[in-house]
mmCIF file of C-alpha atoms in Angstrom:
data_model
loop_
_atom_site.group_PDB
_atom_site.id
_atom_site.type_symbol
_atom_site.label_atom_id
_atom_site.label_comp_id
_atom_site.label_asym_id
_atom_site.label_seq_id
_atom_site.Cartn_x
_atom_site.Cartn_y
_atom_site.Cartn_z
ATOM 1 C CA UNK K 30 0.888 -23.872 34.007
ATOM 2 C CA UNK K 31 1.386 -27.345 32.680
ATOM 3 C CA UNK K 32 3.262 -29.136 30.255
ATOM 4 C CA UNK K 33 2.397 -31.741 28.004
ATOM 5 C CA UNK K 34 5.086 -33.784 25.289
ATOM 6 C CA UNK K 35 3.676 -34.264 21.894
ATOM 7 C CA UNK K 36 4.884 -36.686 19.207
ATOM 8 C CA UNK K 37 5.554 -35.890 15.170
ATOM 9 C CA UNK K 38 1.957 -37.127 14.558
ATOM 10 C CA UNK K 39 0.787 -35.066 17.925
ATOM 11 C CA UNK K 40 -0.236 -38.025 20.040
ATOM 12 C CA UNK K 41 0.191 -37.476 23.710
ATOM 13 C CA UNK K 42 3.756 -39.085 25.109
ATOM 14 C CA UNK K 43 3.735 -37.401 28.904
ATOM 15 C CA UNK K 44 3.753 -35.015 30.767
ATOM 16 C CA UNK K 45 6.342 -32.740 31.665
ATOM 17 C CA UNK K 46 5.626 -31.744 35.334
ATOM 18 C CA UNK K 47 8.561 -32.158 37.482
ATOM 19 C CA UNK K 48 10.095 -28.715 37.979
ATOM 20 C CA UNK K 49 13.288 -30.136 39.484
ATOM 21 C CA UNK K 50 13.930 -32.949 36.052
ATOM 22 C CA UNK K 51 15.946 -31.657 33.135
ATOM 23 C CA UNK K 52 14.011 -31.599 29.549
ATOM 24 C CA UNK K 53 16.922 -34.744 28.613
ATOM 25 C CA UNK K 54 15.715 -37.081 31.213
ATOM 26 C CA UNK K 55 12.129 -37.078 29.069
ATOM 27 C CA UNK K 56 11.587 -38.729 26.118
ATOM 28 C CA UNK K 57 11.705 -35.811 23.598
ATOM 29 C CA UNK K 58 12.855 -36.992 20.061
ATOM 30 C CA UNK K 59 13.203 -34.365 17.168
ATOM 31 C CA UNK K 60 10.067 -33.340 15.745
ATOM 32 C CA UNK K 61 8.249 -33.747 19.053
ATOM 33 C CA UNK K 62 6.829 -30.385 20.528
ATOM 34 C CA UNK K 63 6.032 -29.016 24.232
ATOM 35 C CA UNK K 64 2.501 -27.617 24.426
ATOM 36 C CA UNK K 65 1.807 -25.234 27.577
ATOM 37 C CA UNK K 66 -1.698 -25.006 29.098
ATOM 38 C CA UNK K 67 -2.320 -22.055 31.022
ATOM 39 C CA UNK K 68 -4.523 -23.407 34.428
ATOM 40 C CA UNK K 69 -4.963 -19.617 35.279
ATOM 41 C CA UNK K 70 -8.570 -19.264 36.756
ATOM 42 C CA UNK K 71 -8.443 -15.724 36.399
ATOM 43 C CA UNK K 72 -7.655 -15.879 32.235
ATOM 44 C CA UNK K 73 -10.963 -15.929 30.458
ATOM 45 C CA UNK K 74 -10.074 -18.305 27.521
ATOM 46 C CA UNK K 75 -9.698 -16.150 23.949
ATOM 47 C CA UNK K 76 -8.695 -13.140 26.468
ATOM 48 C CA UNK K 77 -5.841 -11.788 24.676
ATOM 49 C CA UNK K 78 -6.906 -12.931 20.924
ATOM 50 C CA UNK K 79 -9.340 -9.721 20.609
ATOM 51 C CA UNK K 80 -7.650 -7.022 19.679
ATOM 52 C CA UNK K 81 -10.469 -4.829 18.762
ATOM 53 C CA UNK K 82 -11.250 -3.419 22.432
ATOM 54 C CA UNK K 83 -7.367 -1.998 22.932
ATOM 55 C CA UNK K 84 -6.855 1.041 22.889
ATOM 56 C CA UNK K 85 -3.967 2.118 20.698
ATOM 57 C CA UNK K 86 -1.444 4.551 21.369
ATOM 58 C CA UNK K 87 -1.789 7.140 18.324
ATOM 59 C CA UNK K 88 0.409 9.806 17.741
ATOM 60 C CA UNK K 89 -0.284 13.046 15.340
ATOM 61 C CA UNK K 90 2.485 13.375 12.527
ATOM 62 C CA UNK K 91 3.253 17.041 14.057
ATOM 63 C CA UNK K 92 3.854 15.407 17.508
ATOM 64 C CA UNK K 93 6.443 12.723 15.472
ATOM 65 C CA UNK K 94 8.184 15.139 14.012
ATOM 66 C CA UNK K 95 8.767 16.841 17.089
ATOM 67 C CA UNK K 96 10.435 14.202 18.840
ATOM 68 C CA UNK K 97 14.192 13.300 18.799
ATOM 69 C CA UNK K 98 14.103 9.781 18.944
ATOM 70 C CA UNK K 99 12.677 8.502 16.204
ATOM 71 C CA UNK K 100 13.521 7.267 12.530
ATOM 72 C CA UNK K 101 12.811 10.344 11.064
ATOM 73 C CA UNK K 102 14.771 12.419 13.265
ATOM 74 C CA UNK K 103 17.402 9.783 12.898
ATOM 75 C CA UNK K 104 17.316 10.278 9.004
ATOM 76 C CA UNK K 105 16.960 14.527 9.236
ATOM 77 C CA UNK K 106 20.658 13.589 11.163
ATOM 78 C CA UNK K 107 22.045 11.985 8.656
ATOM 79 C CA UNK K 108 20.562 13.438 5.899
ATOM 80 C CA UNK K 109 19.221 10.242 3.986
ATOM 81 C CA UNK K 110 15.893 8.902 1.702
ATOM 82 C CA UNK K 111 13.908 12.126 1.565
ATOM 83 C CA UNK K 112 16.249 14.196 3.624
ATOM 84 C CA UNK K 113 19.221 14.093 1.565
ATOM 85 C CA UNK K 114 20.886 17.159 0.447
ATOM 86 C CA UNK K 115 20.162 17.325 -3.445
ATOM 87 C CA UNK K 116 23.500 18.622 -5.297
ATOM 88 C CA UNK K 117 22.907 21.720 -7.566
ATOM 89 C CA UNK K 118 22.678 19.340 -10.915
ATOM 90 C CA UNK K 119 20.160 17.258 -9.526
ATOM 91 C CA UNK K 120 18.139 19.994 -8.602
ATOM 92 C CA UNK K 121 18.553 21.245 -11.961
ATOM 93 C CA UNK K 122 17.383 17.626 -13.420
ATOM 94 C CA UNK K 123 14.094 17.539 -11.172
ATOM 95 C CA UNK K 124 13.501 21.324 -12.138
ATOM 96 C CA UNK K 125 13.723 20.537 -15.830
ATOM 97 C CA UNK K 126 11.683 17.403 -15.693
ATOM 98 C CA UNK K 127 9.050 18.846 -14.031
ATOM 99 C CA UNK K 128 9.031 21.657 -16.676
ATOM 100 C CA UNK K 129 8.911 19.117 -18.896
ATOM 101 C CA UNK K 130 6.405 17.122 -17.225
ATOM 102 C CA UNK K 131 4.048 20.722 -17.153
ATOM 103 C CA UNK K 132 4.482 21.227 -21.112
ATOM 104 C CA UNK K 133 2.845 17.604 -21.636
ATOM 105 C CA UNK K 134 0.106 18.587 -19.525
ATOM 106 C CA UNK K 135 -0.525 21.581 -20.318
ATOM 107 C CA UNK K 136 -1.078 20.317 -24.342
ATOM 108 C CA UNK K 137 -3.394 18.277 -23.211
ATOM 109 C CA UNK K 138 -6.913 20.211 -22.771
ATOM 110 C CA UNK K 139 -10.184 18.658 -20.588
ATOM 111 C CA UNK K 140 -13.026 17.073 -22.735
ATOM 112 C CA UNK K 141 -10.575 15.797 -25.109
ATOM 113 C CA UNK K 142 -10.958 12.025 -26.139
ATOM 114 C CA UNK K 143 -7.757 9.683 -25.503
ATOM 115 C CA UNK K 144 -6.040 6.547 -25.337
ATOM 116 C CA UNK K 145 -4.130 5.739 -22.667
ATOM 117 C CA UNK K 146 -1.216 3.515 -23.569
ATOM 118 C CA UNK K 147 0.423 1.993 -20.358
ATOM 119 C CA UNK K 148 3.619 -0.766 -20.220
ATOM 120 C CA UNK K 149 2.338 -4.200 -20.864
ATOM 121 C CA UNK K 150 -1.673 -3.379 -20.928
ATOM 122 C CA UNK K 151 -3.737 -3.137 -23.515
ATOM 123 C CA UNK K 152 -5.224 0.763 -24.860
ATOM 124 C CA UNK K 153 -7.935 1.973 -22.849
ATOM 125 C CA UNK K 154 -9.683 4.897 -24.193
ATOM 126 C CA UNK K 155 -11.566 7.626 -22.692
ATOM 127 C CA UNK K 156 -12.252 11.255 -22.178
ATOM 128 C CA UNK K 157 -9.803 13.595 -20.089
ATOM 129 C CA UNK K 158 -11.288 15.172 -16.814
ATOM 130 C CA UNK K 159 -8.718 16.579 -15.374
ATOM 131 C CA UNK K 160 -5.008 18.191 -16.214
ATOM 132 C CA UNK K 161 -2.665 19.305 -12.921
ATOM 133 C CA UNK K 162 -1.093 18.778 -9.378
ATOM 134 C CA UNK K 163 -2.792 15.962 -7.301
ATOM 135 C CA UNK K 164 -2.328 15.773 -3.214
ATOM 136 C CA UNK K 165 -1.932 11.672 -3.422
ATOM 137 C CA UNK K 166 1.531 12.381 -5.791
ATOM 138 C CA UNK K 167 3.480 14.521 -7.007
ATOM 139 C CA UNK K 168 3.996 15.990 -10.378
ATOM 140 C CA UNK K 169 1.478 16.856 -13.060
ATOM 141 C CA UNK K 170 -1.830 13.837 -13.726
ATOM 142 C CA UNK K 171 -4.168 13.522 -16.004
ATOM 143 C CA UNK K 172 -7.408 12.148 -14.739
ATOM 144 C CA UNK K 173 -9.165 9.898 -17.257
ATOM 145 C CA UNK K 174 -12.563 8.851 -17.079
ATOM 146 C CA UNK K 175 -12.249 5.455 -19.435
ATOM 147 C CA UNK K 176 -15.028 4.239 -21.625
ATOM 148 C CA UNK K 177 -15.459 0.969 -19.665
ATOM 149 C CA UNK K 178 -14.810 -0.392 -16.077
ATOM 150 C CA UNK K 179 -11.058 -0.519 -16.507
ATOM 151 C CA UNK K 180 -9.838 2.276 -13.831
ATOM 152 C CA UNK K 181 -8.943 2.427 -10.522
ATOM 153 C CA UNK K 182 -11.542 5.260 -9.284
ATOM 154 C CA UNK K 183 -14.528 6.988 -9.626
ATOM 155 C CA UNK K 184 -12.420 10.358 -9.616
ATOM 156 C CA UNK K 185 -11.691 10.434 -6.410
ATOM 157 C CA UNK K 186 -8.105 9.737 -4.598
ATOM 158 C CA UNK K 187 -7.426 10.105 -0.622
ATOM 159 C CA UNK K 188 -11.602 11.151 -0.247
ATOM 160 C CA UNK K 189 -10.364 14.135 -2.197
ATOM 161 C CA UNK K 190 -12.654 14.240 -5.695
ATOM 162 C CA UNK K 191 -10.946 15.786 -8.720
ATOM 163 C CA UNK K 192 -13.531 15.057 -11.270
ATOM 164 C CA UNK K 193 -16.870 12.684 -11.536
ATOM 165 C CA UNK K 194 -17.132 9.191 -13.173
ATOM 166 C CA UNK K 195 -18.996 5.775 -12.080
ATOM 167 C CA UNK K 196 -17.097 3.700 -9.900
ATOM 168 C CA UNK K 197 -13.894 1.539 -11.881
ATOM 169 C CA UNK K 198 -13.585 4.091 -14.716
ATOM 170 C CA UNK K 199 -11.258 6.465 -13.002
ATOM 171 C CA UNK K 200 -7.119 6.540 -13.107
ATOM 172 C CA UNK K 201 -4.724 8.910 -12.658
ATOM 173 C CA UNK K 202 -2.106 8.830 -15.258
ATOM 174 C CA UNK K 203 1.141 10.599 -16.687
ATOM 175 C CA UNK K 204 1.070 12.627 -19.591
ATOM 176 C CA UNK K 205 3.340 10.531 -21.572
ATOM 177 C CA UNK K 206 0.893 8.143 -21.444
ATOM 178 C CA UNK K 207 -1.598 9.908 -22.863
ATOM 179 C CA UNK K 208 -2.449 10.153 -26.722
ATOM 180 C CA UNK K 209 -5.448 12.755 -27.533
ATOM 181 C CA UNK K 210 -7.031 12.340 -30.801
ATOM 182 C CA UNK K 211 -10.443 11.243 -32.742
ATOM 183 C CA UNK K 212 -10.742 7.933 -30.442
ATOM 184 C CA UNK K 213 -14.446 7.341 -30.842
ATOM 185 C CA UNK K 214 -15.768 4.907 -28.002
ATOM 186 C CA UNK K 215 -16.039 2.128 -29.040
ATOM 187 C CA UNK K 216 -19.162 -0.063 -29.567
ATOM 188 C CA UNK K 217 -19.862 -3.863 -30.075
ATOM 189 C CA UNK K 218 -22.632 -4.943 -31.608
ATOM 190 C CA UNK K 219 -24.370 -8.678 -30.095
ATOM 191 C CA UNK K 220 -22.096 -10.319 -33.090
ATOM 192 C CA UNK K 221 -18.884 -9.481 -31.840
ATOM 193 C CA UNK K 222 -19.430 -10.329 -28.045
#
């Protein structure tokens, strides 16, 4: 291996290739910087800059959960983030909430026309596909299929499809975000655009 001394503007000053001289008795200066080149002739150049033909060490979630020496294991111990012990009157809230949370869904039928009305964005309307339970979250969703390109989806979260639309006219939304009504899509004639 050898070592070079580089100024602030990374011009060449000397190098640094007496093993038995302290770095003082160069002439480093603040700013300056010590570049190492590897003279290895067994190191192919770019060897270790590819990560694409390592193999990675992958581990199942059931084989995680097994072990005893890991963060989750560490917060099962003391009880913390999703392990926590919920008191009685919190149970009660989350119980009630997701009643709640089932009553607004459960008003809202499929085929229905909408308007979703989400913090700080503009109404989007469309036509509700699909009322209930998802895998990707919990609680109850309403899957919207929205007149234009304005979703997330094309219905389909996770590979998991919950109802059909084109691509970017999907989303997943609360109930309390959803107003069904006579929301006729809208149309724009060539004078308006």
């Amino acid at each position: 291996m050898q070592l070079q001394l580089f100024d602030k503007q990374s011009k060449f000053v000397c190098d640094l290739d007496n093993d038995d001289t302290v770095l003082g008795a160069y002439p480093v200066q603040d700013g300056f910087r010590i570049h190492a080149v590897d003279k290895d002739p067994t190191k192919k150049p770019g060897e270790f800059e590819d990560l694409s033909g390592v193999k990675k060490y992958e581990m199942s979630s059931e084989e995680y959960a097994k072990r005893g020496d890991t963060v989750m294991a560490f917060k099962k111990q003391l009880k913390l983030g999703r392990f926590a012990e919920k008191d009685d009157a919190t149970k009660e809230e989350e119980e009630e909430k997701e009643r709640q949370d089932k009553m607004e869904a459960e008003a809202i039928t499929i085929g229905s026309r909408c308007e979703v009305l989400l913090p700080q964005e503009a109404p989007k309307r469309g036509t509700v596909m699909f009322v209930g339970k998802t895998d990707f979250k919990p609680g109850y969703w309403i899957g919207v299929k929205y007149d234009e390109p304005l979703g997330k989806n094309d219905g389909s979260v996770g590979g998991k499809r919950y109802f059909e639309c084109p691509p970017k006219h999907g989303a997943f939304v609360q109930a309390k975000n959803v107003k069904v009504g006579d929301y006729p899509e809208e149309t724009y004639s060539d004078d308006e655009i």
